[in-house]
């Protein structure tokens, strides 16, 4: 009897294995249904895409795909911050920058076959504003007339969004906002079809229907994402490939091996291989890089002693060896001298920032009366790269008699902690621009209005406050940038951050891949990329 | 069972663990460099083993050998203290359950069984992440997921003791429950406890290393072997020595305690 | 028998209840504000306030717990904060990959365990036995994440045909299953060796030997069949552990399974996802326990009576 049981167990086991094997084989075959003539762009991602719902996504990975699945009224040119027509063929802005009128194209269709109208534009933005959607994009449309009433449920529609006819949409703002156009270029404002959204509810992300150059074919969580060409897309000749297959869960090292084997067309370069790539001319010629519109920094809570003393904050700036951090990144960074990354409008090349000067740092700390062996706590994410950065800063500060303690936590708790007053003395974070305007850094990160939200250093300077208020409503860009440059100089002097570096992003392409154009703020658009036969 | 084999296990296990303890205690004397400061001028790229740095240097220019030596401290502190806590809880729970029986046993053993059934590493990860990694939180969490196995074994042993003549005799003479447990049962199950202690130390060491590998270990700069494996894993193609040495250190430490445990086990079963 | 099974089922429910309580506690001792986790880095104060109101975290704890429990019973484990997808669908999407790995790893470790245990038992007390003991102890002592990384090192240098991670065809199963199987295989061989040692001393084996049956036949037909049952029990429970995700191995090999999902959940402190994975794992383990218990009851009449 026992033997029989054993045989029985073995048999079940075998059947189970076989069944699963068949199941997984169908799952893992990537080249399912594309004919040999189809041009397919192969990508690999380390982590799953968080979402494809434009109201939900607020990260590079989600935006990379959202921006080719959906359309916004206006969008950026492939490699600059110039705004180009997308759903809107043309637009007018009132001189005081409070009213914006868009004229929509008639040949834009959702992939379910319905035409995109001004109603869809209104619905999509109201959806973002609707508290039930829990969208992070709310903040960008709250300045619309009637938005508050809509959010509070007092009105069925936002009165500041008018749709006089199916091809015209008009936005009215409560106060001048010269950068409102840029807000409309964020994926949050992408047009989504109401009937599909309402059918799937929160699962819309898995069944997205848009009007962009690609449409979603398949999204297997943790395994792969497949986009195929939208045959009805309104720009002829786009996209340039028939499909995009993105393998998910391939970390940087594996991406590199797959790239070497010719299995993927575009790859990031892992730190361990970077030196080798740059030393090999054949490979170096295939790399593409740009300075990202990101500033990495160590925030210092200006309300918590001894960081309420500007000398201590400046001392920390002198003490940290930023070149060493960049060396650890294999040179993939530029030393930050101020808040704004190079390439941002209003960037001030004359700001020199704080050079590495441990002697000066020691002197300033002594003047401020900071005792030797002072041990502040720096909060950071438990990410391996961040921890290496933290340890490098720890080494630097040890040389000026500061005993830095690292506190690695998960992302959510880090964000939560930095927002509490008097909680985090120091924290490592980065900020990336969403639109090309200094307001996006200076107002959001240093205004007192953002205490408890994004001003995590609890920095306050009445003069800065006054200048910020002045600048935000100035529509003339020259005057606007001049005001913001003033603000930045004060902030650099007050040093609420240790300004660390601006990351430089590198990717490598196969010789048969063309047309990759890196954008200063956004992920590269996949519809521009061409894969020639190979 | 051949006598030689018993001695052999214990001797090798004992030697390994003794060396480990000595290395941990005399780390400042033994380590050639400061384990946290950059001593090699290379940043970004790891350095190969050389005469000056026998185990190479890592991407922050730190001497790997010195870090390995200091790493013994944290591993042993976490491994041994977590074991001690888990053993104490497990022994107390097991003793009480086995000795008192009735509802005490039912309640204690149900809790034990639930803890035994829950996925240990997953729970440990979740709790450490929530409590935030620190020496204390890691210690407590590892003990929390490790005591239940001990409790079950101790209960079984206690049950078999509780009906023995000498316990019945002590009871007849009016000895208090506490006295019987401590004076009569505990010494008799001591060999089992010693075995469990050695074996659960290897368990706690592995758990600690695993947590460190997942970024949930004692925060840097304290050198920890698990974290060293994690930090150097990305160099597995270009600098495999970086990941080799810390893993060997974990392996040796765990093996040492396992050998000791099996040695005691064989001796007891003889 | 029925009473026995009913008892076991009651206990299984108790374990699940305990697991749900513990996971629920995880959610509520958490120091972070879930609104911040959802809203992300760039949210402004009004957005945060709106999300807090939306989540309805204002009811008493026991009400929330009962609601959580009744939803879980209907297969609804909530929505991931970070991914905004239903936790159940995330778990189910990752389960096949983990199950495949678990089956391969278990098959391999049983094979290693049975062969190793039999050889050790056959050569009991001799050099080969000692050698096998050392090897199995060493295997049990290897941290699996390091073993996996060493496999990657070896594969990258010498076995270029082996995929270095991810689920990508049959070959990609080799390294992760081997990394998982070596440790438990070593353990199983010790268990089997001990059981065989006992069984081989029993009268009926001696009798079989005396009848002149070949040692191999005795070993397979008579000894192994009896000695392997405790191993099957053990393997059944381990199998549930494997099914519920092997965090370390899946992390090393980028395996798109439950373990990585759990790791990501913990890394992001994605509370509903953490609760979901812990609860699902407990569920698998409980079911495996029940199956093993039922098997035992069927095989061993004594259990039925107790």
mmCIF file of C-alpha atoms in Angstrom, chain C residues 8-248:
data_model
loop_
_atom_site.group_PDB
_atom_site.id
_atom_site.type_symbol
_atom_site.label_atom_id
_atom_site.label_comp_id
_atom_site.label_asym_id
_atom_site.label_seq_id
_atom_site.Cartn_x
_atom_site.Cartn_y
_atom_site.Cartn_z
ATOM 1 C CA UNK C 8 -7.086 19.477 11.819
ATOM 2 C CA UNK C 9 -9.330 21.718 9.766
ATOM 3 C CA UNK C 10 -10.311 23.658 12.856
ATOM 4 C CA UNK C 11 -6.662 24.138 13.621
ATOM 5 C CA UNK C 12 -5.988 25.246 10.059
ATOM 6 C CA UNK C 13 -8.683 27.887 10.414
ATOM 7 C CA UNK C 14 -7.143 28.981 13.689
ATOM 8 C CA UNK C 15 -3.762 29.416 12.012
ATOM 9 C CA UNK C 16 -5.307 31.437 9.243
ATOM 10 C CA UNK C 17 -7.094 33.609 11.759
ATOM 11 C CA UNK C 18 -3.799 34.135 13.585
ATOM 12 C CA UNK C 19 -2.078 34.983 10.340
ATOM 13 C CA UNK C 20 -4.771 37.473 9.428
ATOM 14 C CA UNK C 21 -4.497 39.072 12.869
ATOM 15 C CA UNK C 22 -0.743 39.361 12.574
ATOM 16 C CA UNK C 23 -0.891 40.796 9.076
ATOM 17 C CA UNK C 24 -3.568 43.190 10.222
ATOM 18 C CA UNK C 25 -1.333 44.288 13.086
ATOM 19 C CA UNK C 26 1.471 44.857 10.585
ATOM 20 C CA UNK C 27 -0.745 47.353 8.842
ATOM 21 C CA UNK C 28 -1.560 49.214 11.992
ATOM 22 C CA UNK C 29 1.736 49.443 13.764
ATOM 23 C CA UNK C 30 3.170 50.876 10.601
ATOM 24 C CA UNK C 31 4.647 54.273 11.324
ATOM 25 C CA UNK C 32 3.960 55.620 7.860
ATOM 26 C CA UNK C 33 0.922 57.439 6.612
ATOM 27 C CA UNK C 34 -0.605 55.382 3.795
ATOM 28 C CA UNK C 35 -1.734 58.565 2.085
ATOM 29 C CA UNK C 36 1.885 59.559 1.561
ATOM 30 C CA UNK C 37 2.685 56.110 0.210
ATOM 31 C CA UNK C 38 -0.085 56.493 -2.340
ATOM 32 C CA UNK C 39 0.433 60.121 -3.207
ATOM 33 C CA UNK C 40 4.149 59.832 -3.799
ATOM 34 C CA UNK C 41 6.955 62.310 -3.661
ATOM 35 C CA UNK C 42 5.383 65.284 -5.366
ATOM 36 C CA UNK C 43 1.989 65.531 -3.687
ATOM 37 C CA UNK C 44 0.888 68.845 -2.248
ATOM 38 C CA UNK C 45 -0.874 69.161 1.132
ATOM 39 C CA UNK C 46 -4.425 69.241 -0.312
ATOM 40 C CA UNK C 47 -3.857 66.050 -2.297
ATOM 41 C CA UNK C 48 -2.659 64.279 0.835
ATOM 42 C CA UNK C 49 -5.691 65.403 2.792
ATOM 43 C CA UNK C 50 -8.041 64.279 0.038
ATOM 44 C CA UNK C 51 -6.474 60.816 -0.107
ATOM 45 C CA UNK C 52 -6.656 60.398 3.653
ATOM 46 C CA UNK C 53 -10.362 61.120 3.533
ATOM 47 C CA UNK C 54 -10.789 58.715 0.624
ATOM 48 C CA UNK C 55 -9.194 55.772 2.422
ATOM 49 C CA UNK C 56 -11.734 55.884 5.219
ATOM 50 C CA UNK C 57 -9.189 55.101 7.917
ATOM 51 C CA UNK C 58 -11.446 56.706 10.483
ATOM 52 C CA UNK C 59 -13.487 53.684 11.612
ATOM 53 C CA UNK C 60 -12.704 51.688 14.772
ATOM 54 C CA UNK C 61 -10.046 49.006 14.379
ATOM 55 C CA UNK C 62 -12.268 45.977 14.935
ATOM 56 C CA UNK C 63 -14.686 47.188 12.286
ATOM 57 C CA UNK C 64 -11.802 47.532 9.875
ATOM 58 C CA UNK C 65 -10.524 44.083 10.830
ATOM 59 C CA UNK C 66 -13.870 42.390 10.289
ATOM 60 C CA UNK C 67 -14.214 44.155 6.979
ATOM 61 C CA UNK C 68 -10.720 43.092 5.980
ATOM 62 C CA UNK C 69 -11.469 39.494 6.963
ATOM 63 C CA UNK C 70 -14.772 39.247 5.133
ATOM 64 C CA UNK C 71 -13.202 40.720 2.026
ATOM 65 C CA UNK C 72 -10.279 38.308 2.252
ATOM 66 C CA UNK C 73 -12.752 35.416 2.455
ATOM 67 C CA UNK C 74 -14.162 36.564 -0.842
ATOM 68 C CA UNK C 75 -10.703 36.639 -2.361
ATOM 69 C CA UNK C 76 -10.382 40.410 -2.187
ATOM 70 C CA UNK C 77 -7.115 41.347 -0.504
ATOM 71 C CA UNK C 78 -7.327 45.024 -1.278
ATOM 72 C CA UNK C 79 -5.357 47.117 -3.698
ATOM 73 C CA UNK C 80 -1.627 47.694 -3.826
ATOM 74 C CA UNK C 81 -0.734 51.255 -2.826
ATOM 75 C CA UNK C 82 2.122 51.437 -5.245
ATOM 76 C CA UNK C 83 0.771 49.536 -8.235
ATOM 77 C CA UNK C 84 -2.900 50.292 -7.678
ATOM 78 C CA UNK C 85 -3.826 46.796 -8.837
ATOM 79 C CA UNK C 86 -5.781 44.262 -6.899
ATOM 80 C CA UNK C 87 -3.460 42.294 -4.637
ATOM 81 C CA UNK C 88 -5.180 39.040 -5.560
ATOM 82 C CA UNK C 89 -4.497 39.526 -9.262
ATOM 83 C CA UNK C 90 -0.866 40.471 -8.575
ATOM 84 C CA UNK C 91 -0.376 37.337 -6.486
ATOM 85 C CA UNK C 92 -2.087 35.054 -8.970
ATOM 86 C CA UNK C 93 -0.058 36.500 -11.836
ATOM 87 C CA UNK C 94 3.173 35.686 -10.019
ATOM 88 C CA UNK C 95 2.155 32.287 -8.711
ATOM 89 C CA UNK C 96 2.809 30.090 -11.797
ATOM 90 C CA UNK C 97 6.467 31.098 -12.033
ATOM 91 C CA UNK C 98 7.001 30.335 -8.365
ATOM 92 C CA UNK C 99 5.116 27.056 -8.630
ATOM 93 C CA UNK C 100 7.256 25.945 -11.560
ATOM 94 C CA UNK C 101 10.445 26.743 -9.688
ATOM 95 C CA UNK C 102 9.125 25.042 -6.571
ATOM 96 C CA UNK C 103 8.301 21.838 -8.450
ATOM 97 C CA UNK C 104 11.695 21.647 -10.107
ATOM 98 C CA UNK C 105 13.559 22.475 -6.921
ATOM 99 C CA UNK C 106 11.578 19.948 -4.906
ATOM 100 C CA UNK C 107 12.081 17.177 -7.465
ATOM 101 C CA UNK C 108 15.774 17.866 -7.559
ATOM 102 C CA UNK C 109 16.204 18.013 -3.791
ATOM 103 C CA UNK C 110 14.276 14.778 -3.303
ATOM 104 C CA UNK C 111 16.479 13.130 -5.891
ATOM 105 C CA UNK C 112 19.618 14.403 -4.187
ATOM 106 C CA UNK C 113 18.276 13.513 -0.768
ATOM 107 C CA UNK C 114 17.256 9.980 -1.701
ATOM 108 C CA UNK C 115 20.474 9.156 -3.524
ATOM 109 C CA UNK C 116 22.637 10.769 -0.866
ATOM 110 C CA UNK C 117 20.740 9.192 2.000
ATOM 111 C CA UNK C 118 20.829 5.732 0.468
ATOM 112 C CA UNK C 119 24.516 5.853 -0.281
ATOM 113 C CA UNK C 120 25.260 7.140 3.201
ATOM 114 C CA UNK C 121 23.130 4.402 4.763
ATOM 115 C CA UNK C 122 24.726 1.702 2.623
ATOM 116 C CA UNK C 123 28.214 2.839 3.589
ATOM 117 C CA UNK C 124 27.320 3.573 7.181
ATOM 118 C CA UNK C 125 30.269 4.351 9.397
ATOM 119 C CA UNK C 126 32.742 4.258 6.546
ATOM 120 C CA UNK C 127 34.699 7.047 4.952
ATOM 121 C CA UNK C 128 32.070 7.751 2.311
ATOM 122 C CA UNK C 129 29.428 8.222 5.012
ATOM 123 C CA UNK C 130 31.610 10.732 6.848
ATOM 124 C CA UNK C 131 32.311 12.497 3.593
ATOM 125 C CA UNK C 132 28.619 12.672 2.758
ATOM 126 C CA UNK C 133 27.860 13.950 6.242
ATOM 127 C CA UNK C 134 30.397 16.732 5.834
ATOM 128 C CA UNK C 135 29.081 17.619 2.415
ATOM 129 C CA UNK C 136 25.469 17.672 3.513
ATOM 130 C CA UNK C 137 26.299 19.780 6.556
ATOM 131 C CA UNK C 138 28.194 22.194 4.341
ATOM 132 C CA UNK C 139 25.255 22.330 1.920
ATOM 133 C CA UNK C 140 22.847 23.065 4.737
ATOM 134 C CA UNK C 141 25.154 25.841 5.898
ATOM 135 C CA UNK C 142 25.474 27.672 2.594
ATOM 136 C CA UNK C 143 23.501 30.915 2.420
ATOM 137 C CA UNK C 144 21.285 30.322 -0.599
ATOM 138 C CA UNK C 145 21.633 33.869 -1.930
ATOM 139 C CA UNK C 146 25.394 33.494 -2.011
ATOM 140 C CA UNK C 147 25.251 30.061 -3.604
ATOM 141 C CA UNK C 148 23.011 31.550 -6.283
ATOM 142 C CA UNK C 149 25.434 34.397 -6.881
ATOM 143 C CA UNK C 150 28.325 31.931 -7.118
ATOM 144 C CA UNK C 151 26.336 30.034 -9.738
ATOM 145 C CA UNK C 152 25.974 33.284 -11.633
ATOM 146 C CA UNK C 153 29.728 33.842 -11.412
ATOM 147 C CA UNK C 154 30.390 30.333 -12.715
ATOM 148 C CA UNK C 155 27.776 30.554 -15.442
ATOM 149 C CA UNK C 156 29.010 33.943 -16.613
ATOM 150 C CA UNK C 157 32.571 32.632 -16.823
ATOM 151 C CA UNK C 158 32.222 29.027 -17.986
ATOM 152 C CA UNK C 159 28.653 28.126 -18.920
ATOM 153 C CA UNK C 160 27.654 30.880 -21.256
ATOM 154 C CA UNK C 161 24.674 28.901 -22.522
ATOM 155 C CA UNK C 162 22.911 29.166 -19.154
ATOM 156 C CA UNK C 163 20.609 32.163 -18.787
ATOM 157 C CA UNK C 164 21.704 34.308 -15.870
ATOM 158 C CA UNK C 165 18.270 35.056 -14.549
ATOM 159 C CA UNK C 166 14.690 35.712 -15.367
ATOM 160 C CA UNK C 167 12.154 33.172 -16.559
ATOM 161 C CA UNK C 168 13.175 32.514 -20.109
ATOM 162 C CA UNK C 169 12.820 28.937 -21.290
ATOM 163 C CA UNK C 170 13.660 25.628 -19.649
ATOM 164 C CA UNK C 171 17.336 26.405 -19.235
ATOM 165 C CA UNK C 172 16.571 29.319 -16.959
ATOM 166 C CA UNK C 173 15.188 26.863 -14.406
ATOM 167 C CA UNK C 174 18.489 25.050 -13.944
ATOM 168 C CA UNK C 175 20.444 27.496 -11.807
ATOM 169 C CA UNK C 176 17.705 28.627 -9.419
ATOM 170 C CA UNK C 177 16.371 25.121 -8.821
ATOM 171 C CA UNK C 178 19.863 23.814 -8.220
ATOM 172 C CA UNK C 179 20.610 26.643 -5.788
ATOM 173 C CA UNK C 180 17.430 25.831 -3.891
ATOM 174 C CA UNK C 181 17.814 22.062 -4.073
ATOM 175 C CA UNK C 182 21.376 21.675 -2.803
ATOM 176 C CA UNK C 183 20.573 22.892 0.700
ATOM 177 C CA UNK C 184 17.377 20.931 1.211
ATOM 178 C CA UNK C 185 18.819 17.932 -0.632
ATOM 179 C CA UNK C 186 21.633 17.840 1.898
ATOM 180 C CA UNK C 187 19.124 18.033 4.699
ATOM 181 C CA UNK C 188 16.915 15.291 3.260
ATOM 182 C CA UNK C 189 19.854 12.966 2.827
ATOM 183 C CA UNK C 190 20.603 13.304 6.556
ATOM 184 C CA UNK C 191 16.986 12.577 7.470
ATOM 185 C CA UNK C 192 16.751 9.620 5.117
ATOM 186 C CA UNK C 193 20.072 8.244 6.285
ATOM 187 C CA UNK C 194 18.874 8.320 9.885
ATOM 188 C CA UNK C 195 15.548 6.688 8.998
ATOM 189 C CA UNK C 196 17.212 4.040 6.879
ATOM 190 C CA UNK C 197 19.648 3.296 9.656
ATOM 191 C CA UNK C 198 16.697 2.520 11.936
ATOM 192 C CA UNK C 199 14.740 0.545 9.372
ATOM 193 C CA UNK C 200 17.713 -1.529 8.296
ATOM 194 C CA UNK C 201 18.019 -2.807 11.853
ATOM 195 C CA UNK C 202 14.427 -4.074 11.853
ATOM 196 C CA UNK C 203 13.638 -7.757 11.850
ATOM 197 C CA UNK C 204 11.826 -7.910 8.577
ATOM 198 C CA UNK C 205 14.805 -6.464 6.716
ATOM 199 C CA UNK C 206 17.067 -8.966 8.388
ATOM 200 C CA UNK C 207 14.612 -11.619 7.352
ATOM 201 C CA UNK C 208 14.596 -10.363 3.787
ATOM 202 C CA UNK C 209 18.363 -10.404 3.771
ATOM 203 C CA UNK C 210 18.421 -13.870 5.239
ATOM 204 C CA UNK C 211 16.115 -15.013 2.440
ATOM 205 C CA UNK C 212 19.000 -14.156 0.156
ATOM 206 C CA UNK C 213 17.485 -11.144 -1.569
ATOM 207 C CA UNK C 214 20.061 -8.888 -3.126
ATOM 208 C CA UNK C 215 21.070 -5.895 -0.972
ATOM 209 C CA UNK C 216 19.854 -3.486 -3.641
ATOM 210 C CA UNK C 217 16.464 -5.133 -3.776
ATOM 211 C CA UNK C 218 16.226 -5.054 0.001
ATOM 212 C CA UNK C 219 17.181 -1.421 0.036
ATOM 213 C CA UNK C 220 14.708 -0.305 -2.619
ATOM 214 C CA UNK C 221 11.819 -2.636 -2.149
ATOM 215 C CA UNK C 222 11.711 -2.947 1.594
ATOM 216 C CA UNK C 223 13.809 -0.400 3.427
ATOM 217 C CA UNK C 224 13.346 2.677 1.282
ATOM 218 C CA UNK C 225 9.591 2.305 1.003
ATOM 219 C CA UNK C 226 9.317 2.534 4.763
ATOM 220 C CA UNK C 227 12.050 5.009 5.496
ATOM 221 C CA UNK C 228 10.951 7.519 2.905
ATOM 222 C CA UNK C 229 7.555 8.345 4.386
ATOM 223 C CA UNK C 230 8.763 10.795 7.015
ATOM 224 C CA UNK C 231 10.742 12.415 4.216
ATOM 225 C CA UNK C 232 7.606 12.762 2.107
ATOM 226 C CA UNK C 233 5.893 14.495 5.021
ATOM 227 C CA UNK C 234 8.785 16.850 5.477
ATOM 228 C CA UNK C 235 8.960 17.535 1.762
ATOM 229 C CA UNK C 236 5.230 18.226 1.657
ATOM 230 C CA UNK C 237 5.641 20.981 4.224
ATOM 231 C CA UNK C 238 8.776 22.352 2.583
ATOM 232 C CA UNK C 239 6.970 22.363 -0.724
ATOM 233 C CA UNK C 240 4.413 24.767 0.683
ATOM 234 C CA UNK C 241 7.281 26.965 1.838
ATOM 235 C CA UNK C 242 8.711 26.917 -1.674
ATOM 236 C CA UNK C 243 5.318 27.664 -3.195
ATOM 237 C CA UNK C 244 4.846 30.661 -0.977
ATOM 238 C CA UNK C 245 7.858 32.218 -2.582
ATOM 239 C CA UNK C 246 11.570 31.968 -2.068
ATOM 240 C CA UNK C 247 12.497 35.574 -1.565
ATOM 241 C CA UNK C 248 16.257 35.231 -1.585
#
